[in-house]
Amino acid sequence: MQSIIPVKLPQNAYEIHIATDGIKDIGQKAKSLNIGQKILVISNPEIFNYYGQIVIESLRQEGFEVDHHLIPAGESYKTLDSISSIYDKALSLRLERNSTMVALGGGVIGDMTGFAAATWLRGINFIQIPTSLLAMVDASVGGKTGVNHPQGKNLIGAFYQPKLVLIDPMVLKTLPEREFRAGMAEVIKYGVIWDKELFEQLESADNLKSMDVLSPELLSYILERSCLAKAEVVGQDEREGGLRAILNYGHTVGHGVESLTNYHTFVHGEAVAIGMAIAGKIALQAQLWTQDELIRQNNLIKKAGLPLDIPSSVNQEDLLNSLQLDKKVKAGKVRFILPTEIGKVIITDDISQDLLKTCF
Amino acid sequence: MQSIIPVKLPQNAYEIHIATDGIKDIGQKAKSLNIGQKILVISNPEIFNYYGQIVIESLRQEGFEVDHHLIPAGESYKTLDSISSIYDKALSLRLERNSTMVALGGGVIGDMTGFAAATWLRGINFIQIPTSLLAMVDASVGGKTGVNHPQGKNLIGAFYQPKLVLIDPMVLKTLPEREFRAGMAEVIKYGVIWDKELFEQLESADNLKSMDVLSPELLSYILERSCLAKAEVVGQDEREGGLRAILNYGHTVGHGVESLTNYHTFVHGEAVAIGMAIAGKIALQAQLWTQDELIRQNNLIKKAGLPLDIPSSVNQEDLLNSLQLDKKVKAGKVRFILPTEIGKVIITDDISQDLLKTCF
């Protein structure tokens, strides 16, 4: 079972291959691209332990010269120092302009590898093998790469497109369930903002909490439709001028909740789930969509085992203030992405403080 | 006196303004671009001392919020650490996506500012005000930005285009003469590889050693034709796939000479001058062009007070070996850019070691 999603951008085009047990074919897939002999695989120790040898063997069988570089797992290593360690490895291997970096891991590894590939020799080839659900449905499309500044997430980075994204749903077997559910938040998001049919398919599932309860067909479908939704949005707005902002549905409030709980209480997808519940409530109060639609959204969130409510430890006033710090604030006005029906959202900065207060 | 050179690239277009005493009009020029209120001017202490206040006043008069950040002069500060210091400043000023970094300086400041602008918030606006002849004719066009790795020059970087380049020939008054002459090496290069008329105009000048001996008209002409030549080449090959390689005329041997003299004996343009003299000799031996053309080229190099000969301290064998380390070597073959007549070059990897040895 394999499906191929072409991602078409003005100056770059690449394919996302969604293939069950496809990870062992990475060598052949890489061979079909016009890339040089040298490949540097970047991963973290745990993921590499699971899949590193499969990937390296497959690449070597096709005649590539392959080496690897590991970075400890976790957001705290998503730094310029880690990028420097990749540069040092690239130098020691004498990577050339047609050489390739392969990201084998979740979002952190993908973002860092992409940034290193974007900036080594002013840009070498980059292949993504995402191993988390979040990275599969979010980071595979869009070209956002980068690292954190000590005082802010993702402040340093570049837009840079991969040559290929290979998604093997089977690798999700080794993903912790909490991470799986967090990724599901982004899947639900695509249903709400873009793809009604995806939303309805999610409704038809008994539950969305773990890989084991989903049929392989549904899982592949979810991956495909999510990537397609993002590819369609990004295809129309590669550098975040307009439409692309809708991908931030649930994220404005979500970022606030993450930040006010010091990034300890929730993983990103959980905070996004809360953010979507709040955004849905704002949309209801603003009479943009119906109570019934809000309930349907929230039922999906619950079915994925994700939270709906702002924890009592978070102060309403603090959360309202935090919205002002969002990267996307322009001239002091908070922009909200709000649904008008399942599958459609609008972007608006016309929500009063009074209305907001009733929703938190 | 102002001339405007449009630089047209598939996804980016910008203008180079060459304007005598134009630096004081940077505010108006910036105002005409679609950029946000905040501007960070990046410079080195010496250049900033000359032109910082003029630039800042002009920008403030148009209502921009302006701050500045200085980095000590010199190639040894062209590092990731300096980029980090720019990031910290950008954070403290809360630069936004529509904010702008202005590079006020020579090639080092331009390359670093461009890289910081390319990678802060995944890309903010960038304006160049080059203050050296080399930066005016070389770094203004092409979008190459970056820093050095401790073990190699320009290994870290990105292609990133400015929104505007403002060249004020008058700022060359404060440029040390040796730097002026070094920049002239690149001007001569454009004559040899691309622009016969520019070459002939250079021949008509009494000498090319300092700004004082050139008429303002000839200086403006030189700047314009050089930028135009580079814009034409880069316009056809933004990311260095093919044609753009001709800009490396004189650079392959030049880099070897720089490296074997530990970057102490020659500045870059001087090494390029030697490289052009050697490339010209190789072309003669390979019967690509005539003795007369070689002499005409070398006369220009002499008229600019630039060296023609490899210093006796450099061993022939070492220099031949150093060519193998060039970034552009593919599969062990050294590619040479060689003139076939004034204004035309070819790219070839078909030069025998025996022939080479007679030219060093």
CSV table of C-alpha atoms in Angstrom, one decimal, chain B:
chain,number,residue,atom,x,y,z
B,1,MET,CA,23.4,61.2,-10.9
B,2,GLN,CA,21.6,58.0,-10.2
B,3,SER,CA,21.2,54.8,-12.1
B,4,ILE,CA,19.0,51.9,-11.2
B,5,ILE,CA,19.8,48.3,-12.1
B,6,PRO,CA,16.8,45.9,-11.8
B,7,VAL,CA,17.9,42.5,-10.6
B,8,LYS,CA,15.3,40.0,-11.8
B,9,LEU,CA,15.2,36.5,-10.2
B,10,PRO,CA,12.4,33.9,-10.5
B,11,GLN,CA,11.0,34.6,-7.0
B,12,ASN,CA,12.7,37.8,-6.1
B,13,ALA,CA,13.3,41.1,-7.8
B,14,TYR,CA,15.0,44.1,-6.4
B,15,GLU,CA,16.9,47.2,-7.5
B,16,ILE,CA,20.4,48.4,-7.1
B,17,HIS,CA,20.5,52.1,-6.8
B,18,ILE,CA,23.9,53.7,-7.7
B,19,ALA,CA,23.6,57.3,-6.5
B,20,THR,CA,26.4,59.8,-5.8
B,21,ASP,CA,25.8,61.1,-2.3
B,22,GLY,CA,22.8,58.8,-2.1
B,23,ILE,CA,23.5,57.5,1.3
B,24,LYS,CA,21.7,60.4,2.9
B,25,ASP,CA,18.5,59.4,1.0
B,26,ILE,CA,18.3,55.9,2.4
B,27,GLY,CA,15.3,56.9,4.5
B,28,GLN,CA,13.2,57.9,1.5
B,29,LYS,CA,14.3,54.8,-0.4
B,30,ALA,CA,13.4,52.5,2.5
B,31,LYS,CA,10.1,54.3,2.8
B,32,SER,CA,9.2,53.4,-0.7
B,33,LEU,CA,9.6,49.7,0.0
B,34,ASN,CA,6.8,47.8,1.7
B,35,ILE,CA,8.5,47.2,5.0
B,36,GLY,CA,7.6,47.6,8.7
B,37,GLN,CA,8.6,50.3,11.2
B,38,LYS,CA,11.6,48.6,12.9
B,39,ILE,CA,15.1,48.7,11.4
B,40,LEU,CA,18.3,47.3,12.8
B,41,VAL,CA,21.4,48.7,11.2
B,42,ILE,CA,24.4,46.4,11.4
B,43,SER,CA,27.9,47.7,10.9
B,44,ASN,CA,31.5,47.8,12.3
B,45,PRO,CA,32.8,50.5,14.5
B,46,GLU,CA,34.9,52.3,11.9
B,47,ILE,CA,32.3,52.4,9.2
B,48,PHE,CA,29.6,53.3,11.6
B,49,ASN,CA,31.7,56.2,12.8
B,50,TYR,CA,31.8,57.5,9.3
B,51,TYR,CA,28.3,56.9,8.1
B,52,GLY,CA,26.2,55.5,10.9
B,53,GLN,CA,24.6,58.8,12.0
B,54,ILE,CA,23.8,59.9,8.4
B,55,VAL,CA,22.0,56.6,7.8
B,56,ILE,CA,20.2,56.5,11.1
B,57,GLU,CA,19.1,60.2,10.8
B,58,SER,CA,17.8,59.6,7.3
B,59,LEU,CA,15.8,56.6,8.4
B,60,ARG,CA,14.4,58.3,11.5
B,61,GLN,CA,13.3,61.3,9.5
B,62,GLU,CA,11.0,59.0,7.6
B,63,GLY,CA,9.5,57.7,10.8
B,64,PHE,CA,11.4,54.4,11.2
B,65,GLU,CA,12.3,53.1,14.6
B,66,VAL,CA,16.0,52.5,14.3
B,67,ASP,CA,18.6,50.8,16.4
B,68,HIS,CA,22.1,49.6,15.6
B,69,HIS,CA,24.5,46.7,16.4
B,70,LEU,CA,28.2,46.8,15.8
B,71,ILE,CA,30.5,43.8,15.2
B,72,PRO,CA,34.3,44.3,15.3
B,73,ALA,CA,35.8,44.6,11.8
B,74,GLY,CA,37.5,41.7,10.1
B,75,GLU,CA,37.1,38.2,8.7
B,76,SER,CA,37.9,36.7,12.1
B,77,TYR,CA,34.5,37.9,13.4
B,78,LYS,CA,32.6,36.4,10.5
B,79,THR,CA,31.3,33.6,12.8
B,80,LEU,CA,28.2,31.9,14.1
B,81,ASP,CA,28.9,33.7,17.4
B,82,SER,CA,28.6,37.1,15.7
B,83,ILE,CA,25.3,35.9,14.2
B,84,SER,CA,24.1,34.9,17.7
B,85,SER,CA,24.9,38.4,18.9
B,86,ILE,CA,22.7,39.8,16.1
B,87,TYR,CA,19.9,37.4,17.1
B,88,ASP,CA,20.1,38.6,20.6
B,89,LYS,CA,19.8,42.2,19.5
B,90,ALA,CA,16.9,41.3,17.2
B,91,LEU,CA,15.1,39.6,20.1
B,92,SER,CA,15.7,42.5,22.5
B,93,LEU,CA,14.2,44.9,19.9
B,94,ARG,CA,11.3,42.5,19.2
B,95,LEU,CA,11.9,42.6,15.5
B,96,GLU,CA,8.9,41.4,13.6
B,97,ARG,CA,8.6,39.5,10.3
B,98,ASN,CA,8.2,42.8,8.4
B,99,SER,CA,11.2,44.4,10.2
B,100,THR,CA,14.4,45.1,8.3
B,101,MET,CA,18.1,44.6,8.9
B,102,VAL,CA,20.4,47.1,7.1
B,103,ALA,CA,24.0,46.0,6.3
B,104,LEU,CA,26.3,49.1,6.4
B,105,GLY,CA,29.7,47.9,5.6
B,106,GLY,CA,31.9,45.8,3.4
B,107,GLY,CA,31.6,42.1,2.5
B,108,VAL,CA,31.9,40.7,6.0
B,109,ILE,CA,29.1,42.9,7.4
B,110,GLY,CA,27.0,42.2,4.3
B,111,ASP,CA,27.4,38.5,4.4
B,112,MET,CA,26.6,38.3,8.1
B,113,THR,CA,23.7,40.7,8.0
B,114,GLY,CA,22.2,38.8,5.1
B,115,PHE,CA,22.5,35.5,6.9
B,116,ALA,CA,21.0,36.9,10.1
B,117,ALA,CA,18.1,38.4,8.1
B,118,ALA,CA,17.6,35.1,6.2
B,119,THR,CA,17.4,33.1,9.4
B,120,TRP,CA,15.7,35.4,12.0
B,121,LEU,CA,12.0,34.5,12.1
B,122,ARG,CA,12.7,32.4,9.0
B,123,GLY,CA,13.5,35.5,7.0
B,124,ILE,CA,13.0,39.2,7.5
B,125,ASN,CA,13.8,42.2,5.2
B,126,PHE,CA,17.3,43.0,4.3
B,127,ILE,CA,18.9,46.2,2.7
B,128,GLN,CA,22.5,46.5,1.7
B,129,ILE,CA,24.6,49.6,1.8
B,130,PRO,CA,28.0,48.3,0.7
B,131,THR,CA,30.9,50.5,1.6
B,132,SER,CA,33.8,48.8,-0.1
B,133,LEU,CA,34.4,48.5,-3.8
B,134,LEU,CA,34.5,44.7,-3.6
B,135,ALA,CA,31.1,44.6,-1.8
B,136,MET,CA,29.6,47.0,-4.3
B,137,VAL,CA,30.5,45.0,-7.4
B,138,ASP,CA,30.5,41.5,-5.9
B,139,ALA,CA,28.3,41.1,-2.8
B,140,SER,CA,25.5,43.4,-4.0
B,141,VAL,CA,24.3,40.8,-6.4
B,142,GLY,CA,23.9,37.1,-6.0
B,143,GLY,CA,22.3,36.6,-2.7
B,144,LYS,CA,25.2,34.7,-1.1
B,145,THR,CA,25.1,35.2,2.6
B,146,GLY,CA,26.9,33.4,5.4
B,147,VAL,CA,29.7,33.0,7.9
B,148,ASN,CA,32.9,30.9,8.1
B,149,HIS,CA,33.3,27.6,9.9
B,150,PRO,CA,36.5,27.5,12.0
B,151,GLN,CA,37.9,25.1,9.3
B,152,GLY,CA,36.7,26.8,6.1
B,153,LYS,CA,35.4,30.0,4.6
B,154,ASN,CA,31.7,30.5,3.8
B,155,LEU,CA,30.8,26.9,4.6
B,156,ILE,CA,27.7,28.1,6.5
B,157,GLY,CA,25.2,30.2,4.7
B,158,ALA,CA,22.1,30.7,2.7
B,159,PHE,CA,21.0,32.2,-0.6
B,160,TYR,CA,18.9,35.3,0.4
B,161,GLN,CA,18.1,38.4,-1.7
B,162,PRO,CA,18.0,41.9,-0.4
B,163,LYS,CA,15.0,44.2,-0.9
B,164,LEU,CA,17.3,47.0,-2.0
B,165,VAL,CA,21.0,47.7,-2.6
B,166,LEU,CA,22.1,51.3,-2.3
B,167,ILE,CA,25.6,52.1,-3.7
B,168,ASP,CA,27.0,55.5,-3.0
B,169,PRO,CA,30.3,55.8,-4.8
B,170,MET,CA,31.3,58.7,-2.5
B,171,VAL,CA,31.7,56.4,0.5
B,172,LEU,CA,34.7,54.9,-1.3
B,173,LYS,CA,36.6,58.1,-0.2
B,174,THR,CA,37.1,56.5,3.2
B,175,LEU,CA,38.1,53.1,1.8
B,176,PRO,CA,41.8,52.3,2.2
B,177,GLU,CA,43.6,52.3,-1.2
B,178,ARG,CA,44.7,48.8,-0.9
B,179,GLU,CA,41.0,47.7,-0.5
B,180,PHE,CA,40.1,49.9,-3.5
B,181,ARG,CA,42.6,48.2,-5.7
B,182,ALA,CA,41.5,44.8,-4.5
B,183,GLY,CA,38.0,45.6,-5.5
B,184,MET,CA,39.3,46.6,-8.9
B,185,ALA,CA,40.4,43.1,-9.5
B,186,GLU,CA,36.8,42.0,-9.6
B,187,VAL,CA,35.9,44.9,-11.9
B,188,ILE,CA,38.6,43.7,-14.3
B,189,LYS,CA,37.3,40.2,-14.0
B,190,TYR,CA,33.8,41.3,-15.3
B,191,GLY,CA,35.6,42.9,-18.2
B,192,VAL,CA,37.4,39.7,-19.1
B,193,ILE,CA,34.6,37.3,-18.6
B,194,TRP,CA,31.5,39.2,-19.8
B,195,ASP,CA,31.8,42.9,-20.8
B,196,LYS,CA,34.3,43.9,-23.5
B,197,GLU,CA,33.1,47.5,-23.4
B,198,LEU,CA,33.8,47.8,-19.7
B,199,PHE,CA,37.3,46.3,-20.4
B,200,GLU,CA,38.0,48.9,-23.0
B,201,GLN,CA,36.8,51.7,-20.8
B,202,LEU,CA,39.2,50.5,-18.1
B,203,GLU,CA,41.9,50.5,-20.7
B,204,SER,CA,41.2,54.2,-21.4
B,205,ALA,CA,41.8,55.3,-17.8
B,206,ASP,CA,45.3,56.5,-16.9
B,207,ASN,CA,45.4,54.3,-13.9
B,208,LEU,CA,43.0,52.4,-11.7
B,209,LYS,CA,44.8,52.6,-8.4
B,210,SER,CA,42.7,54.9,-6.4
B,211,MET,CA,39.4,56.7,-6.4
B,212,ASP,CA,41.0,60.1,-6.8
B,213,VAL,CA,42.3,59.4,-10.3
B,214,LEU,CA,39.0,58.2,-11.7
B,215,SER,CA,36.4,60.7,-12.8
B,216,PRO,CA,33.0,60.4,-11.0
B,217,GLU,CA,31.5,59.4,-14.4
B,218,LEU,CA,34.0,56.6,-15.0
B,219,LEU,CA,33.5,55.4,-11.4
B,220,SER,CA,29.8,55.3,-11.7
B,221,TYR,CA,30.1,53.6,-15.1
B,222,ILE,CA,32.4,50.9,-13.6
B,223,LEU,CA,30.0,50.2,-10.7
B,224,GLU,CA,27.0,50.1,-13.0
B,225,ARG,CA,28.6,47.8,-15.6
B,226,SER,CA,30.0,45.5,-13.0
B,227,CYS,CA,26.7,45.1,-11.1
B,228,LEU,CA,24.9,44.6,-14.5
B,229,ALA,CA,27.4,41.9,-15.5
B,230,LYS,CA,26.9,40.0,-12.3
B,231,ALA,CA,23.1,40.5,-12.4
B,232,GLU,CA,23.0,39.1,-15.9
B,233,VAL,CA,25.0,36.0,-14.9
B,234,VAL,CA,23.1,35.4,-11.7
B,235,GLY,CA,19.8,36.1,-13.4
B,236,GLN,CA,20.4,33.1,-15.6
B,237,ASP,CA,21.7,30.9,-12.7
B,238,GLU,CA,20.6,31.9,-9.3
B,239,ARG,CA,21.9,28.9,-7.4
B,240,GLU,CA,25.1,28.1,-9.1
B,241,GLY,CA,24.2,25.2,-11.3
B,242,GLY,CA,26.2,26.2,-14.4
B,243,LEU,CA,26.8,29.7,-15.9
B,244,ARG,CA,27.4,31.3,-12.5
B,245,ALA,CA,30.6,29.4,-12.2
B,246,ILE,CA,32.2,31.8,-14.6
B,247,LEU,CA,32.2,34.4,-11.8
B,248,ASN,CA,35.0,32.2,-10.3
B,249,TYR,CA,37.4,33.3,-13.0
B,250,GLY,CA,40.8,33.7,-11.3
B,251,HIS,CA,39.4,32.4,-8.0
B,252,THR,CA,40.5,28.7,-8.2
B,253,VAL,CA,44.2,29.5,-8.2
B,254,GLY,CA,43.5,32.7,-6.2
B,255,HIS,CA,42.0,30.6,-3.3
B,256,GLY,CA,45.1,28.3,-3.4
B,257,VAL,CA,47.5,31.3,-3.2
B,258,GLU,CA,45.5,32.8,-0.3
B,259,SER,CA,45.4,29.6,1.6
B,260,LEU,CA,49.1,28.7,1.0
B,261,THR,CA,50.1,32.2,2.2
B,262,ASN,CA,47.9,31.7,5.3
B,263,TYR,CA,45.7,34.6,4.3
B,264,HIS,CA,48.4,37.0,5.5
B,265,THR,CA,50.2,38.1,2.4
B,266,PHE,CA,47.4,39.0,0.1
B,267,VAL,CA,43.9,40.4,0.4
B,268,HIS,CA,41.3,38.5,-1.6
B,269,GLY,CA,41.4,40.8,-4.7
B,270,GLU,CA,45.2,40.6,-4.9
B,271,ALA,CA,45.1,36.8,-4.9
B,272,VAL,CA,42.3,36.9,-7.6
B,273,ALA,CA,44.6,39.2,-9.7
B,274,ILE,CA,47.3,36.5,-9.6
B,275,GLY,CA,44.7,33.9,-10.3
B,276,MET,CA,43.6,35.8,-13.4
B,277,ALA,CA,47.1,36.2,-14.6
B,278,ILE,CA,47.7,32.4,-14.2
B,279,ALA,CA,44.3,31.5,-15.8
B,280,GLY,CA,45.2,33.8,-18.7
B,281,LYS,CA,48.5,32.0,-19.1
B,282,ILE,CA,46.8,28.6,-19.1
B,283,ALA,CA,44.4,29.9,-21.7
B,284,LEU,CA,47.3,31.0,-23.8
B,285,GLN,CA,49.1,27.6,-23.5
B,286,ALA,CA,45.9,25.8,-24.4
B,287,GLN,CA,45.6,28.1,-27.4
B,288,LEU,CA,42.2,29.5,-26.3
B,289,TRP,CA,43.2,33.1,-26.6
B,290,THR,CA,46.2,35.2,-27.8
B,291,GLN,CA,49.3,36.6,-26.3
B,292,ASP,CA,48.0,40.1,-27.1
B,293,GLU,CA,44.8,39.5,-25.2
B,294,LEU,CA,46.8,38.1,-22.2
B,295,ILE,CA,49.0,41.2,-22.2
B,296,ARG,CA,46.0,43.5,-22.4
B,297,GLN,CA,44.5,41.8,-19.3
B,298,ASN,CA,47.7,41.9,-17.4
B,299,ASN,CA,48.2,45.6,-18.2
B,300,LEU,CA,44.9,46.4,-16.6
B,301,ILE,CA,45.9,44.3,-13.5
B,302,LYS,CA,49.2,46.3,-13.3
B,303,LYS,CA,47.4,49.6,-13.8
B,304,ALA,CA,45.3,48.8,-10.8
B,305,GLY,CA,48.5,48.2,-8.8
B,306,LEU,CA,47.8,44.5,-8.4
B,307,PRO,CA,50.2,41.6,-8.4
B,308,LEU,CA,50.6,39.2,-11.3
B,309,ASP,CA,53.1,36.7,-10.0
B,310,ILE,CA,52.9,33.8,-7.5
B,311,PRO,CA,55.3,34.7,-4.7
B,312,SER,CA,58.4,32.5,-4.6
B,313,SER,CA,57.4,31.3,-1.1
B,314,VAL,CA,54.6,29.3,-2.7
B,315,ASN,CA,55.7,25.8,-3.8
B,316,GLN,CA,54.4,24.8,-7.2
B,317,GLU,CA,53.5,21.3,-6.1
B,318,ASP,CA,51.6,22.6,-3.1
B,319,LEU,CA,49.6,24.9,-5.3
B,320,LEU,CA,48.7,22.2,-7.7
B,321,ASN,CA,47.5,20.0,-4.8
B,322,SER,CA,45.5,22.9,-3.3
B,323,LEU,CA,43.4,23.1,-6.5
B,324,GLN,CA,42.0,19.6,-5.6
B,325,LEU,CA,40.5,21.1,-2.4
B,326,ASP,CA,38.5,23.7,-4.2
B,327,LYS,CA,34.8,23.7,-3.3
B,328,LYS,CA,33.9,23.3,-7.0
B,329,VAL,CA,35.9,20.2,-7.7
B,330,LYS,CA,33.7,17.4,-8.9
B,331,ALA,CA,34.8,13.8,-8.8
B,332,GLY,CA,38.4,14.9,-8.5
B,333,LYS,CA,38.5,17.0,-11.6
B,334,VAL,CA,39.5,20.7,-11.3
B,335,ARG,CA,37.3,23.0,-13.4
B,336,PHE,CA,38.9,26.0,-14.8
B,337,ILE,CA,37.3,29.2,-16.1
B,338,LEU,CA,39.4,30.3,-19.1
B,339,PRO,CA,39.0,33.2,-21.5
B,340,THR,CA,38.6,32.7,-25.2
B,341,GLU,CA,38.7,36.4,-26.0
B,342,ILE,CA,38.2,39.6,-24.0
B,343,GLY,CA,34.6,39.4,-22.7
B,344,LYS,CA,34.2,35.6,-23.1
B,345,VAL,CA,35.1,32.6,-21.1
B,346,ILE,CA,34.5,28.9,-21.1
B,347,ILE,CA,34.3,26.3,-18.3
B,348,THR,CA,36.5,23.3,-18.8
B,349,ASP,CA,38.0,20.4,-16.8
B,350,ASP,CA,40.1,19.3,-19.7
B,351,ILE,CA,43.5,20.9,-18.8
B,352,SER,CA,46.3,18.4,-18.4
B,353,GLN,CA,48.7,18.4,-15.4
B,354,ASP,CA,51.6,18.8,-17.8
B,355,LEU,CA,50.2,22.0,-19.3
B,356,LEU,CA,49.3,23.3,-15.8
B,357,LYS,CA,52.9,22.9,-14.6
B,358,THR,CA,54.2,25.1,-17.3
B,359,CYS,CA,52.0,27.9,-16.1
B,360,PHE,CA,52.9,28.2,-12.4
